[in-house]
Amino acid sequence: MEIFGLFVTAFIVGLSGAMMPGPLLTININESLRRGFWAGPLLILGHALLETALVVVILLGLGKILTNSYVSGTIGLLGGVMLIYFGFTMAKDAASKKISLDLTGSASIPQKPGRLMLNGALVSLANPYWSLWWATIGLSYLTNSLIVGVFGVGAFLLGHLLADFSWYGFISYIIARGRRHLKQTVYLLIIFICGIFLVVLGAKFIGDGITRFKIM
């Protein structure tokens, strides 16, 4: 029951975090509109591989490094710049009509799946609050999981990742199903708004990063 409890609570906590608006959700919406359903799971696969690697790093005792103000501040600055680049590119391409709906890939895996996986990992890494979550809440969960042993850690990680795949896969499915009825102008407007959101979020991350340096 302890292992099952870890799995269920990790799923619920992970789902509550996944449902909050953020850069990964924005990229998921953008890519699902452009490439269809499979774009979402591929993005989250990259995100999941990164989280699995981070769990290993934390278990090796390096989790406290992530809470250091210099480290979190640097992540905020670099991540903010990356998000601004992603957002500016999306908004610029939408404004200049360089992108269009791809209605042929809804049932098949998109070309260059590795690039989508890489984007999923990079967008996650660009979010300083993602690393802080793992250095605090995630670390606490892992500590409790270790009491049960390796199966406890596995149950926690499986529940957490399943929450990500469930939510983002659901969003991708809804968008992929509805995009055939989406006009090109509406699509470009959605992509433009998503791009602006990432730029604003990136600027916030940079501001938060600078604040952390000042605290030191």
PDB file of C-alpha atoms in Angstrom:
ATOM      1  CA  MET A   1       0.000   0.000   0.000  1.00  0.00           C
ATOM      2  CA  GLU A   2       2.890   2.394   0.637  1.00  0.00           C
ATOM      3  CA  ILE A   3       4.108   1.973  -2.943  1.00  0.00           C
ATOM      4  CA  PHE A   4       0.588   2.386  -4.310  1.00  0.00           C
ATOM      5  CA  GLY A   5       0.107   5.463  -2.106  1.00  0.00           C
ATOM      6  CA  LEU A   6       3.322   6.997  -3.440  1.00  0.00           C
ATOM      7  CA  PHE A   7       2.161   6.353  -6.994  1.00  0.00           C
ATOM      8  CA  VAL A   8      -1.284   7.903  -6.471  1.00  0.00           C
ATOM      9  CA  THR A   9      -0.091  10.984  -4.587  1.00  0.00           C
ATOM     10  CA  ALA A  10       2.737  11.552  -7.088  1.00  0.00           C
ATOM     11  CA  PHE A  11       0.185  11.371  -9.907  1.00  0.00           C
ATOM     12  CA  ILE A  12      -2.123  13.894  -8.232  1.00  0.00           C
ATOM     13  CA  VAL A  13       0.668  16.334  -7.360  1.00  0.00           C
ATOM     14  CA  GLY A  14       2.199  15.927 -10.819  1.00  0.00           C
ATOM     15  CA  LEU A  15      -1.153  16.510 -12.498  1.00  0.00           C
ATOM     16  CA  SER A  16      -1.778  19.680 -10.497  1.00  0.00           C
ATOM     17  CA  GLY A  17       1.593  21.009 -11.636  1.00  0.00           C
ATOM     18  CA  ALA A  18       1.148  19.950 -15.268  1.00  0.00           C
ATOM     19  CA  MET A  19      -2.221  21.703 -15.502  1.00  0.00           C
ATOM     20  CA  MET A  20      -0.738  25.074 -14.558  1.00  0.00           C
ATOM     21  CA  PRO A  21      -0.037  27.342 -17.575  1.00  0.00           C
ATOM     22  CA  GLY A  22       3.643  27.565 -18.457  1.00  0.00           C
ATOM     23  CA  PRO A  23       6.174  27.416 -21.277  1.00  0.00           C
ATOM     24  CA  LEU A  24       5.879  23.653 -21.832  1.00  0.00           C
ATOM     25  CA  LEU A  25       2.099  23.861 -22.192  1.00  0.00           C
ATOM     26  CA  THR A  26       2.482  26.763 -24.620  1.00  0.00           C
ATOM     27  CA  ILE A  27       4.976  24.839 -26.770  1.00  0.00           C
ATOM     28  CA  ASN A  28       2.707  21.793 -26.592  1.00  0.00           C
ATOM     29  CA  ILE A  29      -0.228  23.799 -27.948  1.00  0.00           C
ATOM     30  CA  ASN A  30       1.918  25.301 -30.697  1.00  0.00           C
ATOM     31  CA  GLU A  31       3.401  22.005 -31.887  1.00  0.00           C
ATOM     32  CA  SER A  32       0.102  20.100 -31.626  1.00  0.00           C
ATOM     33  CA  LEU A  33      -1.542  22.715 -33.822  1.00  0.00           C
ATOM     34  CA  ARG A  34       1.258  22.470 -36.369  1.00  0.00           C
ATOM     35  CA  ARG A  35       2.032  18.744 -36.356  1.00  0.00           C
ATOM     36  CA  GLY A  36      -0.874  16.877 -34.794  1.00  0.00           C
ATOM     37  CA  PHE A  37      -1.377  14.641 -31.768  1.00  0.00           C
ATOM     38  CA  TRP A  38       2.026  12.919 -31.625  1.00  0.00           C
ATOM     39  CA  ALA A  39       3.861  16.209 -31.168  1.00  0.00           C
ATOM     40  CA  GLY A  40       2.643  16.375 -27.556  1.00  0.00           C
ATOM     41  CA  PRO A  41       3.797  12.907 -26.410  1.00  0.00           C
ATOM     42  CA  LEU A  42       7.170  13.427 -28.118  1.00  0.00           C
ATOM     43  CA  LEU A  43       7.668  16.756 -26.316  1.00  0.00           C
ATOM     44  CA  ILE A  44       6.788  15.115 -23.009  1.00  0.00           C
ATOM     45  CA  LEU A  45       9.098  12.180 -23.736  1.00  0.00           C
ATOM     46  CA  GLY A  46      11.996  14.648 -23.886  1.00  0.00           C
ATOM     47  CA  HIS A  47      10.696  16.269 -20.698  1.00  0.00           C
ATOM     48  CA  ALA A  48      10.416  12.840 -19.024  1.00  0.00           C
ATOM     49  CA  LEU A  49      13.950  11.800 -19.958  1.00  0.00           C
ATOM     50  CA  LEU A  50      15.263  15.048 -18.477  1.00  0.00           C
ATOM     51  CA  GLU A  51      13.294  14.533 -15.256  1.00  0.00           C
ATOM     52  CA  THR A  52      14.532  10.955 -14.948  1.00  0.00           C
ATOM     53  CA  ALA A  53      18.119  12.168 -15.298  1.00  0.00           C
ATOM     54  CA  LEU A  54      17.452  14.886 -12.714  1.00  0.00           C
ATOM     55  CA  VAL A  55      16.094  12.331 -10.245  1.00  0.00           C
ATOM     56  CA  VAL A  56      19.357  10.397 -10.574  1.00  0.00           C
ATOM     57  CA  VAL A  57      21.326  13.620  -9.977  1.00  0.00           C
ATOM     58  CA  ILE A  58      19.264  14.445  -6.877  1.00  0.00           C
ATOM     59  CA  LEU A  59      19.677  10.917  -5.517  1.00  0.00           C
ATOM     60  CA  LEU A  60      23.433  11.362  -5.878  1.00  0.00           C
ATOM     61  CA  GLY A  61      23.173  14.254  -3.411  1.00  0.00           C
ATOM     62  CA  LEU A  62      23.408  17.181  -5.809  1.00  0.00           C
ATOM     63  CA  GLY A  63      19.867  18.461  -5.251  1.00  0.00           C
ATOM     64  CA  LYS A  64      20.960  21.246  -2.870  1.00  0.00           C
ATOM     65  CA  ILE A  65      22.973  22.870  -5.656  1.00  0.00           C
ATOM     66  CA  LEU A  66      19.715  23.758  -7.420  1.00  0.00           C
ATOM     67  CA  THR A  67      18.560  25.868  -4.462  1.00  0.00           C
ATOM     68  CA  ASN A  68      21.715  27.990  -4.512  1.00  0.00           C
ATOM     69  CA  SER A  69      20.817  31.576  -5.456  1.00  0.00           C
ATOM     70  CA  TYR A  70      23.625  31.843  -7.996  1.00  0.00           C
ATOM     71  CA  VAL A  71      22.597  28.591  -9.676  1.00  0.00           C
ATOM     72  CA  SER A  72      18.868  29.370  -9.726  1.00  0.00           C
ATOM     73  CA  GLY A  73      19.606  32.930 -10.818  1.00  0.00           C
ATOM     74  CA  THR A  74      21.757  31.702 -13.698  1.00  0.00           C
ATOM     75  CA  ILE A  75      19.059  29.231 -14.736  1.00  0.00           C
ATOM     76  CA  GLY A  76      16.548  32.089 -14.666  1.00  0.00           C
ATOM     77  CA  LEU A  77      18.710  34.335 -16.856  1.00  0.00           C
ATOM     78  CA  LEU A  78      19.640  31.677 -19.419  1.00  0.00           C
ATOM     79  CA  GLY A  79      16.152  30.175 -19.399  1.00  0.00           C
ATOM     80  CA  GLY A  80      14.571  33.598 -19.847  1.00  0.00           C
ATOM     81  CA  VAL A  81      16.752  34.322 -22.874  1.00  0.00           C
ATOM     82  CA  MET A  82      15.848  30.928 -24.363  1.00  0.00           C
ATOM     83  CA  LEU A  83      12.115  31.470 -23.856  1.00  0.00           C
ATOM     84  CA  ILE A  84      12.310  34.944 -25.380  1.00  0.00           C
ATOM     85  CA  TYR A  85      14.033  33.432 -28.421  1.00  0.00           C
ATOM     86  CA  PHE A  86      11.376  30.699 -28.733  1.00  0.00           C
ATOM     87  CA  GLY A  87       8.559  33.212 -28.281  1.00  0.00           C
ATOM     88  CA  PHE A  88      10.001  35.841 -30.613  1.00  0.00           C
ATOM     89  CA  THR A  89      10.506  33.228 -33.339  1.00  0.00           C
ATOM     90  CA  MET A  90       6.931  31.962 -32.973  1.00  0.00           C
ATOM     91  CA  ALA A  91       5.428  35.465 -33.019  1.00  0.00           C
ATOM     92  CA  LYS A  92       7.606  36.587 -35.954  1.00  0.00           C
ATOM     93  CA  ASP A  93       6.794  33.521 -38.057  1.00  0.00           C
ATOM     94  CA  ALA A  94       3.082  33.907 -37.330  1.00  0.00           C
ATOM     95  CA  ALA A  95       3.104  37.626 -38.188  1.00  0.00           C
ATOM     96  CA  SER A  96       4.970  36.996 -41.468  1.00  0.00           C
ATOM     97  CA  LYS A  97       2.808  33.928 -42.251  1.00  0.00           C
ATOM     98  CA  LYS A  98       5.871  31.683 -42.569  1.00  0.00           C
ATOM     99  CA  ILE A  99       4.066  28.816 -40.855  1.00  0.00           C
ATOM    100  CA  SER A 100       0.865  27.000 -41.711  1.00  0.00           C
ATOM    101  CA  LEU A 101      -1.268  24.156 -40.408  1.00  0.00           C
ATOM    102  CA  ASP A 102       0.013  20.688 -41.277  1.00  0.00           C
ATOM    103  CA  LEU A 103      -3.148  18.607 -41.551  1.00  0.00           C
ATOM    104  CA  THR A 104      -1.389  15.469 -42.769  1.00  0.00           C
ATOM    105  CA  GLY A 105       0.367  14.438 -39.552  1.00  0.00           C
ATOM    106  CA  SER A 106      -2.461  13.997 -37.054  1.00  0.00           C
ATOM    107  CA  ALA A 107      -2.305  10.177 -37.123  1.00  0.00           C
ATOM    108  CA  SER A 108       1.384   9.651 -37.846  1.00  0.00           C
ATOM    109  CA  ILE A 109       4.565  10.443 -35.962  1.00  0.00           C
ATOM    110  CA  PRO A 110       5.963  13.816 -37.169  1.00  0.00           C
ATOM    111  CA  GLN A 111       9.231  14.047 -39.030  1.00  0.00           C
ATOM    112  CA  LYS A 112      12.314  14.737 -36.881  1.00  0.00           C
ATOM    113  CA  PRO A 113      10.817  13.392 -33.606  1.00  0.00           C
ATOM    114  CA  GLY A 114      14.200  13.883 -31.936  1.00  0.00           C
ATOM    115  CA  ARG A 115      13.888  17.621 -32.403  1.00  0.00           C
ATOM    116  CA  LEU A 116      10.534  17.660 -30.609  1.00  0.00           C
ATOM    117  CA  MET A 117      12.015  15.614 -27.757  1.00  0.00           C
ATOM    118  CA  LEU A 118      14.938  18.042 -27.525  1.00  0.00           C
ATOM    119  CA  ASN A 119      12.561  21.017 -27.444  1.00  0.00           C
ATOM    120  CA  GLY A 120      10.599  19.359 -24.630  1.00  0.00           C
ATOM    121  CA  ALA A 121      13.772  18.982 -22.592  1.00  0.00           C
ATOM    122  CA  LEU A 122      15.107  22.478 -23.383  1.00  0.00           C
ATOM    123  CA  VAL A 123      11.845  24.257 -22.533  1.00  0.00           C
ATOM    124  CA  SER A 124      11.694  22.395 -19.216  1.00  0.00           C
ATOM    125  CA  LEU A 125      15.320  23.220 -18.477  1.00  0.00           C
ATOM    126  CA  ALA A 126      14.665  26.883 -19.313  1.00  0.00           C
ATOM    127  CA  ASN A 127      12.080  27.136 -16.535  1.00  0.00           C
ATOM    128  CA  PRO A 128      13.846  27.945 -13.228  1.00  0.00           C
ATOM    129  CA  TYR A 129      10.722  27.039 -11.259  1.00  0.00           C
ATOM    130  CA  TRP A 130      10.914  23.508 -12.641  1.00  0.00           C
ATOM    131  CA  SER A 131      14.378  22.973 -11.126  1.00  0.00           C
ATOM    132  CA  LEU A 132      13.344  24.653  -7.866  1.00  0.00           C
ATOM    133  CA  TRP A 133      10.290  22.379  -7.635  1.00  0.00           C
ATOM    134  CA  TRP A 134      12.508  19.347  -7.933  1.00  0.00           C
ATOM    135  CA  ALA A 135      15.045  20.727  -5.449  1.00  0.00           C
ATOM    136  CA  THR A 136      12.318  21.248  -2.830  1.00  0.00           C
ATOM    137  CA  ILE A 137       9.033  19.342  -3.292  1.00  0.00           C
ATOM    138  CA  GLY A 138      10.595  16.715  -5.526  1.00  0.00           C
ATOM    139  CA  LEU A 139      13.472  16.158  -3.101  1.00  0.00           C
ATOM    140  CA  SER A 140      11.021  15.706  -0.212  1.00  0.00           C
ATOM    141  CA  TYR A 141       9.060  13.150  -2.217  1.00  0.00           C
ATOM    142  CA  LEU A 142      12.218  11.277  -3.156  1.00  0.00           C
ATOM    143  CA  THR A 143      13.327  11.196   0.486  1.00  0.00           C
ATOM    144  CA  ASN A 144      10.018   9.597   1.496  1.00  0.00           C
ATOM    145  CA  SER A 145      10.196   7.231  -1.460  1.00  0.00           C
ATOM    146  CA  LEU A 146      13.660   6.022  -0.461  1.00  0.00           C
ATOM    147  CA  ILE A 147      12.221   4.749   2.816  1.00  0.00           C
ATOM    148  CA  VAL A 148      10.330   2.168   0.791  1.00  0.00           C
ATOM    149  CA  GLY A 149      13.355   1.491  -1.408  1.00  0.00           C
ATOM    150  CA  VAL A 150      14.003   1.488  -5.125  1.00  0.00           C
ATOM    151  CA  PHE A 151      10.426   0.412  -5.845  1.00  0.00           C
ATOM    152  CA  GLY A 152       9.201   3.456  -3.940  1.00  0.00           C
ATOM    153  CA  VAL A 153      11.313   5.771  -6.099  1.00  0.00           C
ATOM    154  CA  GLY A 154      10.055   3.957  -9.180  1.00  0.00           C
ATOM    155  CA  ALA A 155       6.426   4.333  -8.069  1.00  0.00           C
ATOM    156  CA  PHE A 156       6.894   8.048  -7.413  1.00  0.00           C
ATOM    157  CA  LEU A 157       8.596   8.684 -10.760  1.00  0.00           C
ATOM    158  CA  LEU A 158       6.061   6.579 -12.679  1.00  0.00           C
ATOM    159  CA  GLY A 159       3.119   8.401 -11.098  1.00  0.00           C
ATOM    160  CA  HIS A 160       4.682  11.791 -11.750  1.00  0.00           C
ATOM    161  CA  LEU A 161       5.528  11.074 -15.384  1.00  0.00           C
ATOM    162  CA  LEU A 162       2.161   9.431 -16.049  1.00  0.00           C
ATOM    163  CA  ALA A 163       0.491  12.665 -14.920  1.00  0.00           C
ATOM    164  CA  ASP A 164       2.528  14.650 -17.459  1.00  0.00           C
ATOM    165  CA  PHE A 165       1.776  12.248 -20.310  1.00  0.00           C
ATOM    166  CA  SER A 166      -1.929  12.104 -19.391  1.00  0.00           C
ATOM    167  CA  TRP A 167      -2.492  15.862 -19.280  1.00  0.00           C
ATOM    168  CA  TYR A 168      -0.341  16.946 -22.200  1.00  0.00           C
ATOM    169  CA  GLY A 169      -1.521  13.981 -24.281  1.00  0.00           C
ATOM    170  CA  PHE A 170      -5.111  15.008 -23.574  1.00  0.00           C
ATOM    171  CA  ILE A 171      -4.374  18.593 -24.640  1.00  0.00           C
ATOM    172  CA  SER A 172      -2.667  17.358 -27.828  1.00  0.00           C
ATOM    173  CA  TYR A 173      -5.614  15.094 -28.628  1.00  0.00           C
ATOM    174  CA  ILE A 174      -8.184  17.881 -28.207  1.00  0.00           C
ATOM    175  CA  ILE A 175      -6.156  20.295 -30.323  1.00  0.00           C
ATOM    176  CA  ALA A 176      -5.376  17.717 -33.033  1.00  0.00           C
ATOM    177  CA  ARG A 177      -9.070  16.793 -33.274  1.00  0.00           C
ATOM    178  CA  GLY A 178     -10.224  20.394 -33.526  1.00  0.00           C
ATOM    179  CA  ARG A 179      -7.525  21.877 -35.730  1.00  0.00           C
ATOM    180  CA  ARG A 180      -9.166  20.640 -38.951  1.00  0.00           C
ATOM    181  CA  HIS A 181     -11.944  23.112 -38.254  1.00  0.00           C
ATOM    182  CA  LEU A 182      -9.502  25.928 -37.469  1.00  0.00           C
ATOM    183  CA  LYS A 183      -9.077  28.748 -39.950  1.00  0.00           C
ATOM    184  CA  GLN A 184      -5.549  29.741 -40.927  1.00  0.00           C
ATOM    185  CA  THR A 185      -5.967  33.293 -39.601  1.00  0.00           C
ATOM    186  CA  VAL A 186      -7.170  32.020 -36.217  1.00  0.00           C
ATOM    187  CA  TYR A 187      -4.279  29.553 -36.106  1.00  0.00           C
ATOM    188  CA  LEU A 188      -1.724  32.297 -36.797  1.00  0.00           C
ATOM    189  CA  LEU A 189      -3.316  34.477 -34.106  1.00  0.00           C
ATOM    190  CA  ILE A 190      -3.069  31.657 -31.531  1.00  0.00           C
ATOM    191  CA  ILE A 191       0.587  31.058 -32.380  1.00  0.00           C
ATOM    192  CA  PHE A 192       1.300  34.803 -32.183  1.00  0.00           C
ATOM    193  CA  ILE A 193      -0.342  35.067 -28.748  1.00  0.00           C
ATOM    194  CA  CYS A 194       1.569  31.992 -27.519  1.00  0.00           C
ATOM    195  CA  GLY A 195       4.782  33.582 -28.755  1.00  0.00           C
ATOM    196  CA  ILE A 196       4.096  36.826 -26.913  1.00  0.00           C
ATOM    197  CA  PHE A 197       3.279  34.840 -23.769  1.00  0.00           C
ATOM    198  CA  LEU A 198       6.668  33.117 -23.919  1.00  0.00           C
ATOM    199  CA  VAL A 199       8.450  36.449 -24.413  1.00  0.00           C
ATOM    200  CA  VAL A 200       6.695  37.937 -21.367  1.00  0.00           C
ATOM    201  CA  LEU A 201       7.372  34.806 -19.315  1.00  0.00           C
ATOM    202  CA  GLY A 202      11.027  34.861 -20.386  1.00  0.00           C
ATOM    203  CA  ALA A 203      11.339  38.485 -19.299  1.00  0.00           C
ATOM    204  CA  LYS A 204       9.852  37.543 -15.923  1.00  0.00           C
ATOM    205  CA  PHE A 205      12.353  34.711 -15.523  1.00  0.00           C
ATOM    206  CA  ILE A 206      15.217  37.109 -16.285  1.00  0.00           C
ATOM    207  CA  GLY A 207      13.885  39.616 -13.743  1.00  0.00           C
ATOM    208  CA  ASP A 208      13.544  36.889 -11.094  1.00  0.00           C
ATOM    209  CA  GLY A 209      17.071  35.693 -11.881  1.00  0.00           C
ATOM    210  CA  ILE A 210      18.514  39.177 -11.410  1.00  0.00           C
ATOM    211  CA  THR A 211      16.649  39.464  -8.107  1.00  0.00           C
ATOM    212  CA  ARG A 212      18.242  36.244  -6.852  1.00  0.00           C
ATOM    213  CA  PHE A 213      21.707  37.636  -7.654  1.00  0.00           C
ATOM    214  CA  LYS A 214      20.861  40.797  -5.699  1.00  0.00           C
ATOM    215  CA  ILE A 215      19.838  38.703  -2.711  1.00  0.00           C
ATOM    216  CA  MET A 216      23.328  37.232  -2.632  1.00  0.00           C
TER     217      MET A 216
END
